[in-house]
PDB file of C-alpha atoms in Angstrom:
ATOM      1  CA  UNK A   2      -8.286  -2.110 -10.122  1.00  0.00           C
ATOM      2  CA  UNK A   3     -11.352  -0.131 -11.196  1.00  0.00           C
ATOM      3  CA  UNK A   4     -10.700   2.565  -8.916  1.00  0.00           C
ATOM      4  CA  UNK A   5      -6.746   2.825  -9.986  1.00  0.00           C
ATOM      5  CA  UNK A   6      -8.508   2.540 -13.853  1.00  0.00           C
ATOM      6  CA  UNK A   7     -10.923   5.179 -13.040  1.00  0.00           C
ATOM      7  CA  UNK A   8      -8.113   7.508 -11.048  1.00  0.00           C
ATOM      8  CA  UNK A   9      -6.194   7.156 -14.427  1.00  0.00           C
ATOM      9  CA  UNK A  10      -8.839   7.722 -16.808  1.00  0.00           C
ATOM     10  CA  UNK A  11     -10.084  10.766 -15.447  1.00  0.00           C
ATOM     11  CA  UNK A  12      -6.749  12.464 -13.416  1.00  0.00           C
ATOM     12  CA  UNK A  13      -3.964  11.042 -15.358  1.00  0.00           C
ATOM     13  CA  UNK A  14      -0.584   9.057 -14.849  1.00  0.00           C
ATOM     14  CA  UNK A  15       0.317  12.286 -12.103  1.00  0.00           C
ATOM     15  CA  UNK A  16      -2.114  11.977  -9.794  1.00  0.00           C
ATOM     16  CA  UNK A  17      -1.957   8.681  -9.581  1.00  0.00           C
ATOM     17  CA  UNK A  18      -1.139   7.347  -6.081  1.00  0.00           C
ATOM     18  CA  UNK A  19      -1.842   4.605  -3.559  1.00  0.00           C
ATOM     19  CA  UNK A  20      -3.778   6.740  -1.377  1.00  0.00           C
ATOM     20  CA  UNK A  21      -5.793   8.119  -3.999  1.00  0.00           C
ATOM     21  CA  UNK A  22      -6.506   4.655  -5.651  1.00  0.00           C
ATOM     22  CA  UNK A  23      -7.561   3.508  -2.037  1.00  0.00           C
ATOM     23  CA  UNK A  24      -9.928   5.824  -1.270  1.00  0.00           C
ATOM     24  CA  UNK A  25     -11.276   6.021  -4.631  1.00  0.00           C
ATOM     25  CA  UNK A  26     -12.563   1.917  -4.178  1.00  0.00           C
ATOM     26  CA  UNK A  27     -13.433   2.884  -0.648  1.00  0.00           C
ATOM     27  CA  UNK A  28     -10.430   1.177   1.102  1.00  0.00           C
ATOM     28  CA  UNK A  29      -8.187   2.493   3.590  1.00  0.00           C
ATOM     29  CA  UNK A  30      -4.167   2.263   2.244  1.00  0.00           C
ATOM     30  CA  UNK A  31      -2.979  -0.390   4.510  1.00  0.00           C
ATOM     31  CA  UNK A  32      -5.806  -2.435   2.942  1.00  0.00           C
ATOM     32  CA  UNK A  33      -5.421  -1.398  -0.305  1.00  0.00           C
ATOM     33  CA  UNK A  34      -1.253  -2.211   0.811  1.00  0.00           C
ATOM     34  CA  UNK A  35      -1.985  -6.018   2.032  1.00  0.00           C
ATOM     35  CA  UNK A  36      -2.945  -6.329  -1.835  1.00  0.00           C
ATOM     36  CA  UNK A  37      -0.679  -4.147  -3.722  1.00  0.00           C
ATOM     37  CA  UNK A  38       2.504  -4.147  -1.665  1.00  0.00           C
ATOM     38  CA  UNK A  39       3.563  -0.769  -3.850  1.00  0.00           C
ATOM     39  CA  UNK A  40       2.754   1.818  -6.353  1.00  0.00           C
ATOM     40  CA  UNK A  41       4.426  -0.702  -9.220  1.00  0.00           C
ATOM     41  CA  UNK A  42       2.798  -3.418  -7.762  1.00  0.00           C
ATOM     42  CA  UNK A  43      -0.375  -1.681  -8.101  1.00  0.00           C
ATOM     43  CA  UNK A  44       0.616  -0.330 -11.730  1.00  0.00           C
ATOM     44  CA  UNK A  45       1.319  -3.731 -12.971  1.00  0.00           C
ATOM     45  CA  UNK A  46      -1.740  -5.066 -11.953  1.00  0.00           C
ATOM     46  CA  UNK A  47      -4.001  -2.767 -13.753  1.00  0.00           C
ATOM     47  CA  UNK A  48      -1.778  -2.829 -16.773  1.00  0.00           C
ATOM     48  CA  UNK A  49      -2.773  -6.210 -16.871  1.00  0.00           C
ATOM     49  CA  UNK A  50      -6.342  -5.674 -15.597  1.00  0.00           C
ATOM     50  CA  UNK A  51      -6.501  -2.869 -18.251  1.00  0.00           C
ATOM     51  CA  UNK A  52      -4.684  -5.588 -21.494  1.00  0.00           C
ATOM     52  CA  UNK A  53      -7.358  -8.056 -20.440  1.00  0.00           C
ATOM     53  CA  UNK A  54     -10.502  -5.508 -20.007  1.00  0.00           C
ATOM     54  CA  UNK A  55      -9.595  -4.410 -23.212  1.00  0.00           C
ATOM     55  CA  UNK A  56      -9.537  -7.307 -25.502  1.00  0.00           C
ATOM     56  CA  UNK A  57     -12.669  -8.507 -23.583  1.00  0.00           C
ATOM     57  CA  UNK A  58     -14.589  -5.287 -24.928  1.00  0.00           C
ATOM     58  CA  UNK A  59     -13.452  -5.855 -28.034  1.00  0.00           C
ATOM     59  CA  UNK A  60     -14.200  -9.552 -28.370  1.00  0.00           C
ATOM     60  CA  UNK A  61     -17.667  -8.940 -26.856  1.00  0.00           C
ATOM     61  CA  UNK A  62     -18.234  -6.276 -29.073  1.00  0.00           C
ATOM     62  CA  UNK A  63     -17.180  -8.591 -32.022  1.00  0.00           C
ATOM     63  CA  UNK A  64     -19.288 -10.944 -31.642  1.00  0.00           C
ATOM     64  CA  UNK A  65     -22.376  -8.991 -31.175  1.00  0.00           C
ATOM     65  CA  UNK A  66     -21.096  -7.521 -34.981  1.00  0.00           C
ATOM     66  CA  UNK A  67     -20.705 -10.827 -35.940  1.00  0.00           C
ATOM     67  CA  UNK A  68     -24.656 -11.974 -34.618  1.00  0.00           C
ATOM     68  CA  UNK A  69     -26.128  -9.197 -36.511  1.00  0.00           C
ATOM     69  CA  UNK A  70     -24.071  -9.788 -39.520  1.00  0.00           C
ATOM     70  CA  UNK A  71     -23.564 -13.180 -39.935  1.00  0.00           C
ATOM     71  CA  UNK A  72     -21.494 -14.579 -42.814  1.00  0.00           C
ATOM     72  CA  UNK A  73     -21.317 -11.069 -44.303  1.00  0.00           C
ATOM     73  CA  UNK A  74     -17.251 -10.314 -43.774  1.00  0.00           C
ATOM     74  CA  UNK A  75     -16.622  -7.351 -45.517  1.00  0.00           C
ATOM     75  CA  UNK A  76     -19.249  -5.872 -43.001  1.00  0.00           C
ATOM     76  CA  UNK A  77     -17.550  -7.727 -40.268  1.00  0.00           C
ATOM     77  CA  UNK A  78     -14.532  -6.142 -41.175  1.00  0.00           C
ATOM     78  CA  UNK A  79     -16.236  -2.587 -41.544  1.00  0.00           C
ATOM     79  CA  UNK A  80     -17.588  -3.150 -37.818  1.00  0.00           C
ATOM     80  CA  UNK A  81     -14.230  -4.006 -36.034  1.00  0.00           C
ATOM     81  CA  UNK A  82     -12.802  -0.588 -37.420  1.00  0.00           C
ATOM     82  CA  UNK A  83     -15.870   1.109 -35.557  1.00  0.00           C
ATOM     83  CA  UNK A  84     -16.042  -0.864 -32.937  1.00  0.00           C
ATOM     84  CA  UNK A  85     -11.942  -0.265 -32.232  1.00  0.00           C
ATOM     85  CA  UNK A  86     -12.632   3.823 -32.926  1.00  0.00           C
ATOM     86  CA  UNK A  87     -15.360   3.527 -30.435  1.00  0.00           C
ATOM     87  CA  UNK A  88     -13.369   2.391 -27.597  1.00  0.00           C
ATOM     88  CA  UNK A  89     -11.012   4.613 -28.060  1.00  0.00           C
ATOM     89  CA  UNK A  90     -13.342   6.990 -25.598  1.00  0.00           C
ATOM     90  CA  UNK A  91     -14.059   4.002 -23.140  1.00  0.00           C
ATOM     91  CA  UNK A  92     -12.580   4.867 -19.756  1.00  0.00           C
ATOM     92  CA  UNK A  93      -9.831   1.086 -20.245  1.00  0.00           C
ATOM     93  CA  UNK A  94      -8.598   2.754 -23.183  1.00  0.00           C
ATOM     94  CA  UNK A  95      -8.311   6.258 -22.267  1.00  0.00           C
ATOM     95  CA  UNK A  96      -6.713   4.964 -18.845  1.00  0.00           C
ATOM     96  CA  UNK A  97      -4.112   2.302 -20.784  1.00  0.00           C
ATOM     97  CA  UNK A  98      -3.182   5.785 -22.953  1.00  0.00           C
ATOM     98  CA  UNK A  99      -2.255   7.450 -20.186  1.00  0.00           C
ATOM     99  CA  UNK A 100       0.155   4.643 -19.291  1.00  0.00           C
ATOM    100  CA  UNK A 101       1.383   4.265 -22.112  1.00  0.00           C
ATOM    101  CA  UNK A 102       2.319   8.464 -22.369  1.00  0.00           C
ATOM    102  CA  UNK A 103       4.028   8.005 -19.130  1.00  0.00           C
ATOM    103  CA  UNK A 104       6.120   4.932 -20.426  1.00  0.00           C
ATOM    104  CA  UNK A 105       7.569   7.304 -22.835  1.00  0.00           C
ATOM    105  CA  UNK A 106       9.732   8.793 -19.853  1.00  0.00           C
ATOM    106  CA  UNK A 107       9.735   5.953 -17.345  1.00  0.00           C
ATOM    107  CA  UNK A 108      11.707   2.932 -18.668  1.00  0.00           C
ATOM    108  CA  UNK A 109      10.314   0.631 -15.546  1.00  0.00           C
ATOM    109  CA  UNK A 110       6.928   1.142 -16.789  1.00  0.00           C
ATOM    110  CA  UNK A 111       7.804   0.865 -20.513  1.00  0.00           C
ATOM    111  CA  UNK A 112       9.273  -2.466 -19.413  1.00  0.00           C
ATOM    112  CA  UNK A 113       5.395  -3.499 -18.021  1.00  0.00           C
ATOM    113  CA  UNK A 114       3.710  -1.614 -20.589  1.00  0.00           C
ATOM    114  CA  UNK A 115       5.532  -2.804 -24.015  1.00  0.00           C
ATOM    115  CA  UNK A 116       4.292  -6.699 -23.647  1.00  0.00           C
ATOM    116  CA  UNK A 117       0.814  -5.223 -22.626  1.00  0.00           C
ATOM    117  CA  UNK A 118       0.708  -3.692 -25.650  1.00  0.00           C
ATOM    118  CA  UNK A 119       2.014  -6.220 -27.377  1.00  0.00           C
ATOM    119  CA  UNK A 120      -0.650  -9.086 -25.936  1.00  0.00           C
ATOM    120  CA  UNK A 121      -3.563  -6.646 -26.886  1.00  0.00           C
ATOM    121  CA  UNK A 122      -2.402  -6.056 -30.518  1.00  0.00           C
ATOM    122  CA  UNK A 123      -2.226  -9.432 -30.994  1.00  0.00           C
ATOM    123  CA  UNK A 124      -5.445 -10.426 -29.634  1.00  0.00           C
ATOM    124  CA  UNK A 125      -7.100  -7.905 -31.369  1.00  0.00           C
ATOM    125  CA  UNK A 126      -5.822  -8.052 -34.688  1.00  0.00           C
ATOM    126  CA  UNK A 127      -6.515 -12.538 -33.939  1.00  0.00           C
ATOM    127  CA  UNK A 128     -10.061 -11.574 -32.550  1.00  0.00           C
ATOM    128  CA  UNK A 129     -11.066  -9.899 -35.911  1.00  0.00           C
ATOM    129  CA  UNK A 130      -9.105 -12.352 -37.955  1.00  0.00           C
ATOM    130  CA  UNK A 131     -11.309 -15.025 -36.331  1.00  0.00           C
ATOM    131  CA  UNK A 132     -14.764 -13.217 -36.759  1.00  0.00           C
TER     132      UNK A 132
END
């Protein structure tokens, strides 16, 4: 899943490809197959991996803001708007873009991709309304 997040990240939704995931984790395809049956077996699980990597950055990242400021929200607050910008350029984010793009003209992955985005709003928007 890190290979398929790093294939997206840095080659895009079009070059994305069994083969290419496989090799890029060091796997040969029929291994890489025995996991991932397909190419939208393999794009649904890093969607997922990519929802869940996501809102783990961010909650990490929130409560480091909320150690070094504790009790002071309107700083809190301040800090999840820089921390969000900031992982904007993370390689989760820039890969979960590119999905997203490509949803535009794919309704099978907009089908995946619309409750992923969904789950991640939610638990982002919750994680800063807890801290």
């Amino acid at each position: 899943l890190q290979s398929a997040r790093d294939l997206l990240a840095a080659g895009g939704y079009a070059r994305f490809s069994t083969s290419a995931v496989a090799e890029g984790a060091g796997l040969t395809r029929p291994a890489m197959l025995y996991h991932f049956g397909s190419r939208r077996e393999l794009l649904n699980a890093t969607i997922h991996f990519l929802a869940l990597r996501r809102i783990d950055l961010f909650n990490s990242a929130m409560r480091a803001a909320i150690a070094r400021q504790p009790g002071d929200r309107a700083r809190i607050r301040l800090e999840a708007v820089d921390i969000a910008l900031a992982q904007v350029h993370l390689p989760e984010n820039i890969a979960f873009q590119e999905l997203l793009s490509a949803s535009r003209t794919d309704p099978e992955l907009a089908a995946v991709m619309a409750p992923a985005v969904r789950y991640f709003d939610a638990r982002r928007n919750q994680a800063t309304l807890d801290a």
